[in-house]
Amino acid sequence: MMLYKLRLTFVLIAIGLNIGVQAQDFIPILKKRAYLNNSYQKLLKVTDTLKIAFIGGSITETNKGWRDQTMQWFASKYPNAKFKQINAGLSGTGSSLGVYRIDEHVLNHQPDLVFIEFAVNDYKASKHHILEAFEGMVLKIKKANPKTDICFIYTFSEAMLESYEKGFYPNSIIAMEEIASHYNISSVNFAPDIIQRIKNKTLAVIGPKQHPDSTYFSSDGVHPYENTGHLYYTQTLTKALDKLLNKGKRFNSKKDIYYSAQLEKAKMTHLETQMFNGIKAEIPPPKFSSLIQNIFALNQVEDLLQIQFKGDRIGFMDIIGPSSGTLKIKIDDQEPQYITRFDRFCSYERLHWFIIDGLAPDIQHSISISLAPNRIDKARILGKATDTEDYKKETWRVGKILMVDK
């Protein structure tokens, strides 16, 4: 369990949100650093449409969860206003992919308000990667439109419980709070309310949806139930929004860079036919069609992807699942490295990504990717039989290149 040195204790407060946390400074669930002034002004103008974007992992992506419930609250609270929801949640992904895809999946829609939720999926990420990715997203949003409001959202998982109970913030939230503090971004932490319910024995972390004696947060300790975990999330957020939706302190977009501006130019770009040896583009499965336009599939050891690029990193967004295999990757004159695109969650298809960094930043590189000849013991990884045709295949289906600038 990863613990940070910042000590916290749960306390009750008499006004506003009912649960807070105390460290060297008093830190409530709502850390109000700036009002959502732009959004508030849009709500007052019934002729305008308030465009609200949500970017995060599966907790954000899921239908009828805190995202949809929050939109319902907006519609009920402001019946004369117009709204557009932008759902950029993507299951199983963290901020290190979010910073690459935020342009296409969020900023192209010109949002007025952006909620960023990656606390759970970034739980095991390094502080370096969190700071770099979150600062990159903030810089991108403000470059696209300095008036756009931002709010960080911190969700809860069972893995975080021990840290909180011992009086420590999870590492992901510590890093995100550094960026929020530097750029005057308000943040809302969903965890204290959930933990207080657990302490009061009115909520258990894991259990079936229906039980005569108990109420449960989730089935797995991560993904909340619609009528408990997600509902409590929404209640916490909407209480905070009642305080944030006001005319007040504006976001200061002229502060110095806090950690790194490296990923301000991070982007996704399309793959092109000439990068492959005769492989043609395919239409992605329908459930991914809103996020990727086409895919290329390596199906044989002879199939090859070759790219020349300049920069200190390159990555790919791909579709992994039962048919995924191992990649042989060669960069410049280095020895080949092997990356397995199959894990314990590959009983179903999902979008995923990987990034190779630490390269010399100012020279041109060449990367070639093919399927490795060695086969994966998929039954061992999954702990179950894998005798269907999909599991017998060894493929790689790739949809986007992840690059910085060039």
Short mmCIF file of C-alpha atoms in Angstrom, two decimals:
data_model
loop_
_atom_site.label_atom_id
_atom_site.label_comp_id
_atom_site.label_asym_id
_atom_site.label_seq_id
_atom_site.Cartn_x
_atom_site.Cartn_y
_atom_site.Cartn_z
CA MET A 1 0.00 0.00 0.00
CA MET A 2 1.49 3.35 -1.06
CA LEU A 3 1.21 6.05 1.62
CA TYR A 4 2.26 9.71 1.52
CA LYS A 5 3.56 11.72 4.46
CA LEU A 6 0.67 14.19 4.48
CA ARG A 7 -1.44 13.17 7.50
CA LEU A 8 -5.24 13.52 7.41
CA THR A 9 -8.02 13.00 9.94
CA PHE A 10 -11.74 12.96 9.31
CA VAL A 11 -13.76 15.63 11.05
CA LEU A 12 -17.35 16.85 10.95
CA ILE A 13 -18.02 20.42 9.93
CA ALA A 14 -21.14 22.37 10.68
CA ILE A 15 -21.71 24.10 7.37
CA GLY A 16 -21.53 23.30 3.68
CA LEU A 17 -20.48 19.74 3.01
CA ASN A 18 -20.72 17.63 6.14
CA ILE A 19 -17.47 15.67 6.01
CA GLY A 20 -14.01 17.11 5.67
CA VAL A 21 -10.40 16.14 6.16
CA GLN A 22 -7.75 17.92 8.17
CA ALA A 23 -4.03 17.98 7.57
CA GLN A 24 -1.57 20.77 8.24
CA ASP A 25 -4.29 22.96 6.77
CA PHE A 26 -8.02 22.32 6.87
CA ILE A 27 -8.96 20.47 3.69
CA PRO A 28 -12.71 19.91 3.16
CA ILE A 29 -14.28 17.64 0.59
CA LEU A 30 -14.70 20.74 -1.51
CA LYS A 31 -11.48 22.62 -2.07
CA LYS A 32 -12.85 25.88 -3.48
CA ARG A 33 -10.01 27.64 -5.23
CA ALA A 34 -12.05 29.30 -7.97
CA TYR A 35 -15.71 29.62 -8.84
CA LEU A 36 -17.08 28.05 -12.02
CA ASN A 37 -17.67 31.56 -13.24
CA ASN A 38 -17.87 30.84 -16.98
CA SER A 39 -20.46 28.12 -16.43
CA TYR A 40 -22.48 30.34 -14.10
CA GLN A 41 -22.63 33.10 -16.71
CA LYS A 42 -23.82 30.60 -19.34
CA LEU A 43 -26.57 29.40 -17.01
CA LEU A 44 -27.88 32.95 -16.70
CA LYS A 45 -28.17 33.32 -20.48
CA VAL A 46 -31.03 31.07 -21.57
CA THR A 47 -30.03 31.51 -25.22
CA ASP A 48 -26.63 29.85 -24.59
CA THR A 49 -25.90 26.14 -24.25
CA LEU A 50 -23.71 25.03 -21.36
CA LYS A 51 -21.40 22.32 -22.71
CA ILE A 52 -20.18 20.04 -19.92
CA ALA A 53 -17.39 17.51 -20.54
CA PHE A 54 -16.48 14.54 -18.36
CA ILE A 55 -13.13 12.83 -18.93
CA GLY A 56 -12.04 9.84 -16.86
CA GLY A 57 -12.19 6.06 -16.64
CA SER A 58 -15.03 3.56 -16.42
CA ILE A 59 -16.52 5.23 -13.32
CA THR A 60 -17.16 8.25 -15.54
CA GLU A 61 -17.98 6.34 -18.71
CA THR A 62 -20.78 4.22 -17.22
CA ASN A 63 -24.35 5.21 -18.04
CA LYS A 64 -26.74 6.30 -15.27
CA GLY A 65 -23.80 6.96 -12.95
CA TRP A 66 -22.55 10.21 -11.39
CA ARG A 67 -22.06 11.78 -14.82
CA ASP A 68 -25.63 11.27 -16.02
CA GLN A 69 -27.01 11.98 -12.55
CA THR A 70 -25.11 15.27 -12.41
CA MET A 71 -26.54 16.27 -15.78
CA GLN A 72 -30.02 15.48 -14.46
CA TRP A 73 -29.33 17.74 -11.48
CA PHE A 74 -28.28 20.58 -13.81
CA ALA A 75 -31.49 20.21 -15.84
CA SER A 76 -33.64 20.17 -12.69
CA LYS A 77 -31.79 23.02 -10.97
CA TYR A 78 -31.75 25.24 -14.07
CA PRO A 79 -34.88 24.30 -16.06
CA ASN A 80 -34.59 27.25 -18.44
CA ALA A 81 -30.99 26.54 -19.41
CA LYS A 82 -29.74 24.41 -22.30
CA PHE A 83 -27.12 21.72 -21.86
CA LYS A 84 -24.87 19.49 -23.93
CA GLN A 85 -23.05 16.55 -22.35
CA ILE A 86 -19.66 15.36 -23.63
CA ASN A 87 -18.85 11.86 -22.37
CA ALA A 88 -15.11 11.24 -22.66
CA GLY A 89 -14.95 8.49 -20.05
CA LEU A 90 -12.99 5.47 -21.23
CA SER A 91 -12.85 2.24 -19.24
CA GLY A 92 -9.52 1.13 -17.84
CA THR A 93 -7.59 4.26 -18.81
CA GLY A 94 -5.72 6.86 -16.80
CA SER A 95 -4.49 10.41 -17.17
CA SER A 96 -1.41 9.28 -19.10
CA LEU A 97 -3.74 8.46 -22.00
CA GLY A 98 -6.22 11.21 -21.17
CA VAL A 99 -3.68 13.93 -21.91
CA TYR A 100 -3.21 12.56 -25.43
CA ARG A 101 -6.89 12.16 -26.22
CA ILE A 102 -8.34 15.26 -24.55
CA ASP A 103 -8.01 17.36 -27.73
CA GLU A 104 -10.04 15.00 -29.89
CA HIS A 105 -12.48 13.66 -27.31
CA VAL A 106 -13.11 16.85 -25.31
CA LEU A 107 -11.69 20.11 -26.65
CA ASN A 108 -12.96 19.65 -30.20
CA HIS A 109 -16.46 20.02 -28.69
CA GLN A 110 -15.54 23.44 -27.21
CA PRO A 111 -16.67 22.72 -23.62
CA ASP A 112 -17.50 25.39 -21.06
CA LEU A 113 -16.84 23.11 -18.07
CA VAL A 114 -14.54 20.08 -17.81
CA PHE A 115 -14.66 17.52 -14.99
CA ILE A 116 -11.46 15.43 -14.80
CA GLU A 117 -11.68 12.08 -12.96
CA PHE A 118 -8.67 9.75 -12.80
CA ALA A 119 -7.98 9.24 -9.07
CA VAL A 120 -8.83 5.53 -9.05
CA ASN A 121 -7.20 4.55 -12.35
CA ASP A 122 -4.08 6.58 -11.50
CA TYR A 123 -3.84 5.00 -8.04
CA LYS A 124 -0.69 3.03 -8.90
CA ALA A 125 0.74 5.54 -11.38
CA SER A 126 3.97 7.34 -10.57
CA LYS A 127 3.82 10.88 -9.26
CA HIS A 128 5.88 12.00 -12.26
CA HIS A 129 3.35 10.65 -14.76
CA ILE A 130 0.37 12.11 -12.87
CA LEU A 131 1.89 15.58 -12.55
CA GLU A 132 3.01 15.59 -16.17
CA ALA A 133 -0.36 14.39 -17.51
CA PHE A 134 -2.58 16.59 -15.33
CA GLU A 135 -0.56 19.70 -16.02
CA GLY A 136 -0.64 18.87 -19.72
CA MET A 137 -4.45 18.59 -19.66
CA VAL A 138 -4.84 21.87 -17.78
CA LEU A 139 -2.53 23.71 -20.17
CA LYS A 140 -4.36 22.27 -23.18
CA ILE A 141 -7.78 23.30 -21.85
CA LYS A 142 -6.68 26.84 -21.09
CA LYS A 143 -4.87 27.21 -24.39
CA ALA A 144 -8.04 26.20 -26.24
CA ASN A 145 -10.16 28.64 -24.22
CA PRO A 146 -8.91 30.51 -21.13
CA LYS A 147 -12.50 30.91 -19.89
CA THR A 148 -13.19 27.17 -19.67
CA ASP A 149 -13.92 26.04 -16.12
CA ILE A 150 -12.12 22.98 -14.72
CA CYS A 151 -12.99 20.84 -11.70
CA PHE A 152 -10.98 17.84 -10.48
CA ILE A 153 -13.02 14.88 -9.22
CA TYR A 154 -11.57 12.29 -6.81
CA THR A 155 -13.40 8.96 -6.78
CA PHE A 156 -12.96 6.11 -4.28
CA SER A 157 -11.96 2.45 -4.44
CA GLU A 158 -11.44 -0.29 -1.86
CA ALA A 159 -7.69 -0.12 -2.52
CA MET A 160 -7.69 3.42 -1.09
CA LEU A 161 -9.55 2.51 2.10
CA GLU A 162 -6.51 1.49 4.15
CA SER A 163 -4.70 4.73 3.29
CA TYR A 164 -7.67 6.84 4.35
CA GLU A 165 -8.29 4.83 7.52
CA LYS A 166 -4.65 5.29 8.53
CA GLY A 167 -4.98 9.00 7.93
CA PHE A 168 -3.23 9.35 4.59
CA TYR A 169 -4.31 10.56 1.18
CA PRO A 170 -3.77 8.10 -1.72
CA ASN A 171 -0.76 9.03 -3.82
CA SER A 172 -2.78 9.90 -6.91
CA ILE A 173 -4.80 12.57 -5.09
CA ILE A 174 -1.71 14.13 -3.50
CA ALA A 175 -0.22 14.66 -6.96
CA MET A 176 -3.46 15.96 -8.46
CA GLU A 177 -3.91 18.39 -5.58
CA GLU A 178 -0.51 19.88 -6.32
CA ILE A 179 -1.65 20.79 -9.83
CA ALA A 180 -5.05 21.97 -8.59
CA SER A 181 -3.44 24.20 -5.98
CA HIS A 182 -0.94 25.73 -8.37
CA TYR A 183 -3.53 26.55 -11.04
CA ASN A 184 -6.39 27.53 -8.69
CA ILE A 185 -8.62 24.65 -9.76
CA SER A 186 -11.41 23.58 -7.44
CA SER A 187 -11.52 19.89 -6.49
CA VAL A 188 -14.20 17.64 -5.03
CA ASN A 189 -13.27 14.47 -3.12
CA PHE A 190 -16.01 11.80 -3.09
CA ALA A 191 -14.19 9.50 -0.66
CA PRO A 192 -14.85 11.07 2.79
CA ASP A 193 -18.63 10.68 2.51
CA ILE A 194 -18.26 7.04 1.44
CA ILE A 195 -15.82 6.29 4.26
CA GLN A 196 -18.01 7.98 6.85
CA ARG A 197 -20.90 5.73 5.75
CA ILE A 198 -18.62 2.72 6.08
CA LYS A 199 -17.62 3.83 9.60
CA ASN A 200 -21.27 4.30 10.51
CA LYS A 201 -21.98 0.77 9.20
CA THR A 202 -24.63 2.08 6.81
CA LEU A 203 -22.55 1.06 3.80
CA ALA A 204 -20.29 -1.89 2.99
CA VAL A 205 -17.69 -1.68 0.23
CA ILE A 206 -18.52 -4.91 -1.63
CA GLY A 207 -21.70 -6.94 -1.87
CA PRO A 208 -24.74 -7.82 -3.97
CA LYS A 209 -27.08 -5.07 -5.09
CA GLN A 210 -29.95 -6.28 -2.91
CA HIS A 211 -29.49 -7.53 0.65
CA PRO A 212 -31.98 -7.40 3.54
CA ASP A 213 -29.52 -6.16 6.16
CA SER A 214 -26.91 -4.04 4.39
CA THR A 215 -26.37 -1.51 1.66
CA TYR A 216 -23.38 -1.97 -0.62
CA PHE A 217 -21.17 0.51 -2.45
CA SER A 218 -20.20 -1.79 -5.33
CA SER A 219 -19.79 -5.37 -6.51
CA ASP A 220 -16.01 -5.13 -6.85
CA GLY A 221 -14.78 -2.27 -4.66
CA VAL A 222 -14.29 0.01 -7.67
CA HIS A 223 -17.41 0.45 -9.80
CA PRO A 224 -20.23 1.94 -7.71
CA TYR A 225 -23.83 0.83 -7.90
CA GLU A 226 -26.14 3.34 -9.54
CA ASN A 227 -28.41 3.75 -6.50
CA THR A 228 -25.72 3.80 -3.79
CA GLY A 229 -22.13 4.68 -4.70
CA HIS A 230 -22.95 6.75 -7.76
CA LEU A 231 -25.87 8.42 -5.99
CA TYR A 232 -23.64 9.39 -3.03
CA TYR A 233 -21.03 10.70 -5.48
CA THR A 234 -23.69 12.84 -7.13
CA GLN A 235 -24.97 14.19 -3.82
CA THR A 236 -21.45 15.21 -2.83
CA LEU A 237 -20.77 16.89 -6.17
CA THR A 238 -24.08 18.75 -6.45
CA LYS A 239 -23.66 20.20 -2.95
CA ALA A 240 -20.25 21.44 -4.10
CA LEU A 241 -21.68 22.81 -7.35
CA ASP A 242 -24.18 24.87 -5.38
CA LYS A 243 -21.16 26.68 -3.94
CA LEU A 244 -19.02 26.80 -7.09
CA LEU A 245 -21.62 28.03 -9.58
CA ASN A 246 -21.32 31.69 -8.79
CA LYS A 247 -19.62 34.81 -9.99
CA GLY A 248 -16.28 35.01 -8.29
CA LYS A 249 -12.57 34.37 -8.56
CA ARG A 250 -11.38 33.61 -12.08
CA PHE A 251 -8.84 31.00 -13.08
CA ASN A 252 -5.35 32.44 -13.31
CA SER A 253 -3.97 31.23 -16.62
CA LYS A 254 -0.70 33.19 -16.45
CA LYS A 255 1.07 31.30 -13.66
CA ASP A 256 4.46 29.75 -14.22
CA ILE A 257 4.66 26.08 -15.19
CA TYR A 258 4.53 23.96 -12.03
CA TYR A 259 6.13 20.69 -13.12
CA SER A 260 6.31 20.23 -16.89
CA ALA A 261 4.78 21.66 -20.06
CA GLN A 262 6.06 18.65 -22.00
CA LEU A 263 2.61 17.19 -22.67
CA GLU A 264 0.89 20.41 -23.63
CA LYS A 265 1.62 19.32 -27.21
CA ALA A 266 0.67 15.67 -26.68
CA LYS A 267 -1.77 14.43 -29.29
CA MET A 268 -3.30 11.45 -31.01
CA THR A 269 -2.85 11.14 -34.73
CA HIS A 270 -4.24 8.79 -37.36
CA LEU A 271 -2.36 5.82 -38.72
CA GLU A 272 -1.91 5.75 -42.49
CA THR A 273 -1.80 2.89 -44.95
CA GLN A 274 1.78 3.65 -46.06
CA MET A 275 3.00 2.88 -42.54
CA PHE A 276 2.13 -0.79 -43.08
CA ASN A 277 3.34 -3.37 -45.56
CA GLY A 278 0.16 -3.81 -47.57
CA ILE A 279 -2.29 -3.87 -44.65
CA LYS A 280 -5.54 -1.99 -45.19
CA ALA A 281 -7.59 -0.07 -42.67
CA GLU A 282 -10.59 -1.76 -41.06
CA ILE A 283 -13.72 -0.33 -39.45
CA PRO A 284 -13.49 -0.61 -35.65
CA PRO A 285 -16.14 -2.48 -33.62
CA PRO A 286 -19.26 -0.30 -33.16
CA LYS A 287 -18.67 0.30 -29.44
CA PHE A 288 -15.38 2.04 -30.25
CA SER A 289 -16.47 3.91 -33.40
CA SER A 290 -17.00 7.22 -31.58
CA LEU A 291 -13.40 7.17 -30.31
CA ILE A 292 -11.40 5.76 -33.22
CA GLN A 293 -12.14 6.06 -36.93
CA ASN A 294 -10.27 3.04 -38.25
CA ILE A 295 -7.92 0.30 -37.14
CA PHE A 296 -5.07 -1.68 -38.65
CA ALA A 297 -4.51 -5.29 -37.67
CA LEU A 298 -1.26 -7.26 -37.56
CA ASN A 299 -2.31 -10.90 -37.96
CA GLN A 300 0.92 -12.61 -39.03
CA VAL A 301 4.56 -12.41 -37.97
CA GLU A 302 5.39 -10.92 -41.37
CA ASP A 303 3.01 -7.96 -40.91
CA LEU A 304 4.87 -4.79 -40.04
CA LEU A 305 4.27 -1.21 -38.89
CA GLN A 306 7.10 1.26 -39.54
CA ILE A 307 7.19 4.93 -38.47
CA GLN A 308 9.79 7.66 -38.39
CA PHE A 309 9.30 10.34 -35.76
CA LYS A 310 11.10 12.98 -33.72
CA GLY A 311 10.70 13.25 -29.96
CA ASP A 312 11.43 11.54 -26.66
CA ARG A 313 8.39 9.19 -26.76
CA ILE A 314 5.86 7.43 -28.91
CA GLY A 315 2.80 5.40 -28.02
CA PHE A 316 -0.25 3.69 -29.44
CA MET A 317 -3.92 3.35 -28.56
CA ASP A 318 -5.07 -0.16 -29.43
CA ILE A 319 -7.89 -2.63 -28.92
CA ILE A 320 -6.94 -5.54 -26.69
CA GLY A 321 -8.95 -8.65 -25.91
CA PRO A 322 -9.04 -12.43 -26.35
CA SER A 323 -7.11 -12.37 -29.65
CA SER A 324 -4.28 -10.06 -28.51
CA GLY A 325 -0.66 -11.17 -28.82
CA THR A 326 2.88 -10.06 -27.97
CA LEU A 327 4.66 -7.30 -29.92
CA LYS A 328 8.27 -7.21 -31.03
CA ILE A 329 9.35 -3.56 -31.05
CA LYS A 330 12.62 -2.27 -32.44
CA ILE A 331 13.63 1.39 -32.12
CA ASP A 332 16.64 2.65 -34.07
CA ASP A 333 19.60 0.30 -33.50
CA GLN A 334 18.50 -0.84 -30.06
CA GLU A 335 17.86 -4.44 -29.15
CA PRO A 336 14.21 -5.45 -29.69
CA GLN A 337 11.85 -5.19 -26.73
CA TYR A 338 8.71 -7.25 -26.27
CA ILE A 339 5.37 -5.96 -24.98
CA THR A 340 2.51 -8.34 -24.28
CA ARG A 341 -0.89 -6.88 -25.16
CA PHE A 342 -2.84 -9.48 -23.19
CA ASP A 343 -3.72 -9.28 -19.49
CA ARG A 344 -6.13 -10.73 -16.95
CA PHE A 345 -8.94 -8.50 -18.20
CA CYS A 346 -8.69 -9.67 -21.81
CA SER A 347 -11.76 -11.89 -21.67
CA TYR A 348 -13.45 -8.92 -23.38
CA GLU A 349 -12.38 -6.20 -25.81
CA ARG A 350 -11.39 -2.75 -24.58
CA LEU A 351 -9.40 0.24 -25.70
CA HIS A 352 -5.96 0.48 -24.13
CA TRP A 353 -2.59 2.09 -24.73
CA PHE A 354 1.14 1.94 -24.13
CA ILE A 355 3.89 4.53 -24.39
CA ILE A 356 7.63 4.11 -24.91
CA ASP A 357 9.58 7.08 -23.53
CA GLY A 358 13.07 8.04 -22.46
CA LEU A 359 14.28 8.45 -26.04
CA ALA A 360 16.66 11.17 -27.23
CA PRO A 361 14.35 14.16 -27.78
CA ASP A 362 15.97 16.02 -30.64
CA ILE A 363 16.79 13.34 -33.19
CA GLN A 364 14.73 11.40 -35.67
CA HIS A 365 13.85 7.87 -34.62
CA SER A 366 12.62 4.84 -36.50
CA ILE A 367 10.28 2.31 -34.91
CA SER A 368 9.16 -1.01 -36.35
CA ILE A 369 6.52 -3.23 -34.75
CA SER A 370 5.58 -6.79 -35.60
CA LEU A 371 4.03 -9.76 -33.83
CA ALA A 372 6.44 -11.84 -31.75
CA PRO A 373 6.58 -15.54 -32.72
CA ASN A 374 6.27 -16.77 -29.12
CA ARG A 375 2.72 -17.51 -27.98
CA ILE A 376 1.05 -16.36 -24.76
CA ASP A 377 -0.19 -18.78 -22.10
CA LYS A 378 -3.59 -17.11 -21.98
CA ALA A 379 -5.19 -19.79 -19.82
CA ARG A 380 -2.61 -19.16 -17.09
CA ILE A 381 -3.16 -15.39 -17.19
CA LEU A 382 -6.95 -15.66 -17.09
CA GLY A 383 -7.13 -18.69 -14.84
CA LYS A 384 -9.67 -20.39 -17.08
CA ALA A 385 -9.98 -22.35 -20.31
CA THR A 386 -9.14 -20.45 -23.48
CA ASP A 387 -10.03 -22.94 -26.20
CA THR A 388 -12.24 -20.68 -28.35
CA GLU A 389 -11.04 -19.41 -31.74
CA ASP A 390 -10.49 -15.84 -30.54
CA TYR A 391 -8.08 -16.93 -27.80
CA LYS A 392 -6.15 -19.09 -30.27
CA LYS A 393 -5.34 -16.04 -32.39
CA GLU A 394 -2.34 -13.78 -31.80
CA THR A 395 -3.08 -10.33 -33.26
CA TRP A 396 -2.57 -6.62 -32.68
CA ARG A 397 -5.24 -4.07 -33.60
CA VAL A 398 -4.05 -0.48 -33.39
CA GLY A 399 -6.07 2.70 -33.87
CA LYS A 400 -4.00 5.78 -32.98
CA ILE A 401 -0.43 7.01 -32.60
CA LEU A 402 0.32 8.93 -29.39
CA MET A 403 2.94 11.61 -29.98
CA VAL A 404 4.27 14.88 -28.63
CA ASP A 405 4.26 17.62 -31.27
CA LYS A 406 5.91 15.91 -34.25
#
